Coordinates of C-alpha atoms in Angstrom, one line a residue:
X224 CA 124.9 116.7 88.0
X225 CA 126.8 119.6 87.0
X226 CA 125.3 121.9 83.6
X227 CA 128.7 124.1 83.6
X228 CA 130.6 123.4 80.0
X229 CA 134.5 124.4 80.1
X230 CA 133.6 126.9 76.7
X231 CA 130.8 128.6 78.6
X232 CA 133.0 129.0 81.5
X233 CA 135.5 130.5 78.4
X234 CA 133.0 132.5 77.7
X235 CA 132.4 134.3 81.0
X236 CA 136.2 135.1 81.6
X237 CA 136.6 132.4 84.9
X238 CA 138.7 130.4 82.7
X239 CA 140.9 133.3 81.5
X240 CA 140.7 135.1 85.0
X241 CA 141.4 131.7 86.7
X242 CA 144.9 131.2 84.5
X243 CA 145.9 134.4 84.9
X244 CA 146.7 133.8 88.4
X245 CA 148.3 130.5 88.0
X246 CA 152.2 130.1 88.7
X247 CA 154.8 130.5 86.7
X248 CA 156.3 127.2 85.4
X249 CA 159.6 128.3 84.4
X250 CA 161.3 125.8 87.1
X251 CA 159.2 122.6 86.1
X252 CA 161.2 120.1 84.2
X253 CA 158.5 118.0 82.0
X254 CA 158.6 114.4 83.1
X255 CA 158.9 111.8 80.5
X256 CA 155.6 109.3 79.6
X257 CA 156.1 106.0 78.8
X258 CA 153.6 105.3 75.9
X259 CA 154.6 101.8 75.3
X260 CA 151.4 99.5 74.5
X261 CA 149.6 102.5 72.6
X262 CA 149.2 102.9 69.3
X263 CA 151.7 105.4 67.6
X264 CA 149.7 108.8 66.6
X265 CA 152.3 109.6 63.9
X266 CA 154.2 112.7 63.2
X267 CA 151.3 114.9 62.4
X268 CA 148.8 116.6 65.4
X269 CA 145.2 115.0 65.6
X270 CA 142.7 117.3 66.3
X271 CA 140.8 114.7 68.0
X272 CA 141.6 112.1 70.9
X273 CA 142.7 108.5 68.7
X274 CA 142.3 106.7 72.5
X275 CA 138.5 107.0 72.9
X276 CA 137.5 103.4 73.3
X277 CA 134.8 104.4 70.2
X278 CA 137.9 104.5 68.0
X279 CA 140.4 101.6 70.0
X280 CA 138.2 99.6 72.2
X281 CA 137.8 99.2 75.4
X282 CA 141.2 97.4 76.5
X283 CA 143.5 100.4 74.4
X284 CA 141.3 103.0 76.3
X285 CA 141.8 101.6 79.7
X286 CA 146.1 101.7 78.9
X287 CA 145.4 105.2 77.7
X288 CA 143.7 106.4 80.8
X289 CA 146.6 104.2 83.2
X290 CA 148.8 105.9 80.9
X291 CA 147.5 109.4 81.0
X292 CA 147.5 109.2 84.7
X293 CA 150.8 108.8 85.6
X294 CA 151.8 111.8 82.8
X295 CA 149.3 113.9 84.3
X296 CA 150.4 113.2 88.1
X297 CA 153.8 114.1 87.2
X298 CA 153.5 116.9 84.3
X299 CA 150.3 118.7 85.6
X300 CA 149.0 118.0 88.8
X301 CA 151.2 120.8 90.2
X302 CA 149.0 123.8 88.8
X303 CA 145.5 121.8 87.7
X304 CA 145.2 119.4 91.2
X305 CA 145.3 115.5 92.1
X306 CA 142.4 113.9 89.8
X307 CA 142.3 117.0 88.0
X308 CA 140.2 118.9 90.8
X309 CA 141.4 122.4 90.1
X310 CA 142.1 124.8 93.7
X311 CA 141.4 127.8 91.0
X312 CA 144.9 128.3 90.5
X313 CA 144.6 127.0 86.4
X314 CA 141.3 125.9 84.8
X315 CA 139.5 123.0 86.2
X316 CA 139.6 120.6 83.3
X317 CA 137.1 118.1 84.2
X318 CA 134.5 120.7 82.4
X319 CA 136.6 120.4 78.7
X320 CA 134.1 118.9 76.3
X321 CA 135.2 115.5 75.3
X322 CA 134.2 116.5 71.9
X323 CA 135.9 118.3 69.1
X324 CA 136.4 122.0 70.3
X325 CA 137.5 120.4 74.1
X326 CA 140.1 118.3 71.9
X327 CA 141.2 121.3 69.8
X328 CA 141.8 123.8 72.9
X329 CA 143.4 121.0 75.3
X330 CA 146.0 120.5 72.0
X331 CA 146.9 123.5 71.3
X332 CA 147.8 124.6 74.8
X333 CA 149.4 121.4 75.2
X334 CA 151.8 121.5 72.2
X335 CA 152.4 125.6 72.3
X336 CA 152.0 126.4 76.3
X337 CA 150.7 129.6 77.7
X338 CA 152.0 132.7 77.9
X339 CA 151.6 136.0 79.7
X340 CA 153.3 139.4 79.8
X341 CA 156.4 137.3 79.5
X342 CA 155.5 135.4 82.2
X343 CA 155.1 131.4 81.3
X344 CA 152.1 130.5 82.8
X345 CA 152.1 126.9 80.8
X346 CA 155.3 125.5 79.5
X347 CA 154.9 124.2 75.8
X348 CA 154.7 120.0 76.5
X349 CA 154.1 119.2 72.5
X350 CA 158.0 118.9 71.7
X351 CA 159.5 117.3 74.9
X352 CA 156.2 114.6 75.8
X353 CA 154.9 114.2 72.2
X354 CA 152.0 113.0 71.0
X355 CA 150.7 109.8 72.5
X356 CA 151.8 110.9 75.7
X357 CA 149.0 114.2 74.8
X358 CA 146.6 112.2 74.4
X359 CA 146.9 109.7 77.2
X360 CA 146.3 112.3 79.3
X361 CA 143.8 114.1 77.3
X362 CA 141.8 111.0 77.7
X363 CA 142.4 110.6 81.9
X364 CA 141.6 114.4 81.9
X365 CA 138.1 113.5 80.6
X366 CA 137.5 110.5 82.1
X367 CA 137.2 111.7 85.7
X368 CA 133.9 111.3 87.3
X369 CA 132.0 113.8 89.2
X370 CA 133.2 114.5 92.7
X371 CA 129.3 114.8 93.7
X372 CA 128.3 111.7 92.1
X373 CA 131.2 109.9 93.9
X374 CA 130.0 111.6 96.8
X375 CA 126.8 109.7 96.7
X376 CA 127.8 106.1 96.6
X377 CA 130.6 106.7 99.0
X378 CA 128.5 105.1 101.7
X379 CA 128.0 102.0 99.5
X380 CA 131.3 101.5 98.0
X381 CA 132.8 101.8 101.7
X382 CA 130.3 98.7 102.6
X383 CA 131.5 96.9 99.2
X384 CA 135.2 97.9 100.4
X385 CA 134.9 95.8 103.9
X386 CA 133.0 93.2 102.0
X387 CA 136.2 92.6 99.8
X388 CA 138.5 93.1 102.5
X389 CA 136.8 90.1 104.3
X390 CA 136.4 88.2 101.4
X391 CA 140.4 88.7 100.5
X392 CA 140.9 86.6 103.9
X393 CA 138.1 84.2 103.5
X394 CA 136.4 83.9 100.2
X395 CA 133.8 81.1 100.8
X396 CA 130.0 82.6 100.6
X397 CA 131.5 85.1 98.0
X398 CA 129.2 86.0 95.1
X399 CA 131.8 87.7 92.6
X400 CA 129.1 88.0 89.9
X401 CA 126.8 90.1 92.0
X402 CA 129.5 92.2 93.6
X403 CA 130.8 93.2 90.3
X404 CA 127.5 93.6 89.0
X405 CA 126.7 95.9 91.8
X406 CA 129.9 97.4 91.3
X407 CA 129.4 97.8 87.5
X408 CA 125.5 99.3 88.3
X409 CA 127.1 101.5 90.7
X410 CA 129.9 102.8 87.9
X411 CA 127.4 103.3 85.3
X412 CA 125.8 106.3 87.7
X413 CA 128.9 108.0 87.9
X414 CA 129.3 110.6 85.1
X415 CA 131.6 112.3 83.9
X416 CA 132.3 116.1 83.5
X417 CA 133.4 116.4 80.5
X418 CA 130.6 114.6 78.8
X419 CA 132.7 111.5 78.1
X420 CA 130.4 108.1 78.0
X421 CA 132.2 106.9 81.1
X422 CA 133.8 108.0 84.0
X423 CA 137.0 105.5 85.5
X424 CA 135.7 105.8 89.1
X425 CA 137.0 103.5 91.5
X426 CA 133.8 101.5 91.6
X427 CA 134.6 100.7 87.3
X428 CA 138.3 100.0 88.6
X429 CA 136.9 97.9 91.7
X430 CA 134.6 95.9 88.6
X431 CA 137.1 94.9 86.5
X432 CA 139.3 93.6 89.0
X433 CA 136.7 90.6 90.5
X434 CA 137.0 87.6 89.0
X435 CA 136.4 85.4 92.2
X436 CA 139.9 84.7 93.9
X437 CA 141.2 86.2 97.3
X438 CA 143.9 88.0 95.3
X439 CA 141.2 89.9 93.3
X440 CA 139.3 90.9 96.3
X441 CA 142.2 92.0 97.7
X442 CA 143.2 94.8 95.2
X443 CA 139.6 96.1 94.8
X444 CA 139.5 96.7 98.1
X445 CA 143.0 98.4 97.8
X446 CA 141.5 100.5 94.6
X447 CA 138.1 101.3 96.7
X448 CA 140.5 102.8 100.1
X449 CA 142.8 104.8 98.0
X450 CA 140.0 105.7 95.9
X451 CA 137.9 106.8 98.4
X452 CA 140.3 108.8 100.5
X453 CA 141.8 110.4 97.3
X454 CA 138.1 111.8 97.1
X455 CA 138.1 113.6 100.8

């Protein structure tokens, strides 16, 4: 379990001296987000995430974070890394608190940008993406689970995986309550980062996808592969 919050971080420079490195963006054309099946934010800025299944429920959340991914993956995977695992070219943001002041920094460098010496080291996304698509991926951003925690049931979840995979050609003897429940147990050790109550590992992605037919057992063994080898 990691201690490090994305303000102390702030607060010791690595942040600052981290960004300052980072590329220029000047040639990166923002992708549109398709926001459809959220709820509008309206014309004013939040200050804190609306998608927080505290606020929308569960179902809302999950579309956020599918949502959030696929903005991310195309608007900001570049300089931050695939499932938001920084190379130390621009802050990691797995550590932003998902909390007020992590909502109020992640806004205001998403809506104004970064820059430095003249040299654009974020482009301003608030104008061109809006806000739904802002906090879509605010709330992927702080859903990520901890690379080391993943590492730890990666053993498991591979044996789950070939258990699916079989069970996607042959299903009798299949107990889809106490996979998913192991599945489920296995999600809830998984933390997030960022301090957010849960992390959408593969193994919650893998849970929600049971429900007892060869089809089902086919894609959570899908999610658990790409999952898995997105990880290494």
């Amino acid at each position: 379990m990691h201690n490090t919050s994305f303000k102390g971080l702030l607060t010791a420079g690595a942040v600052f001296a981290a960004t300052t490195l980072a590329y220029a963006h000047g040639d990166v054309n923002p992708q549109p987000v398709d926001t459809a099946g959220l709820p509008e934010t309206g014309e004013e800025w939040l200050t804190e995430n609306p998608y927080r299944a505290s606020e929308v429920g569960e179902e809302v959340w999950r579309k956020a974070v599918e949502i959030g991914s696929s903005g991310y993956n195309q608007n900001c995977a570049r300089c931050h890394g695939l499932e938001v695992v920084s190379g130390g070219l621009a802050p990691d943001l797995r550590f932003l608190e998902a909390e007020e002041y992590g909502d109020e920094w992640y806004v205001e460098r998403f809506r104004t940008g970064y820059t430095q010496n003249g040299i654009t080291k974020m482009p301003a996304f608030g104008e061109l993406l809006g806000q739904d698509a802002a906090w879509a991926i605010r709330t992927y951003i702080e859903t990520r689970p901890d690379s080391d925690a993943m590492e730890e049931v990666s053993d498991e979840l591979k044996e789950l995986r070939d258990q699916l995979a079989g069970y996607a050609t042959d299903a009798n003897g299949a107990d889809a309550d106490a996979i998913r429940a192991r599945l489920t147990e296995i999600a809830g050790s998984i933390e997030t980062l960022s301090g957010a109550p849960v992390a959408d590992s593969v193994a919650y992605r893998a849970a929600n996808l049971i429900d007892g037919t060869t089809d089902a057992y086919k894609s959570a063994a899908e999610t658990l592969t790409i999952g898995l080898s997105a990880a290494h």
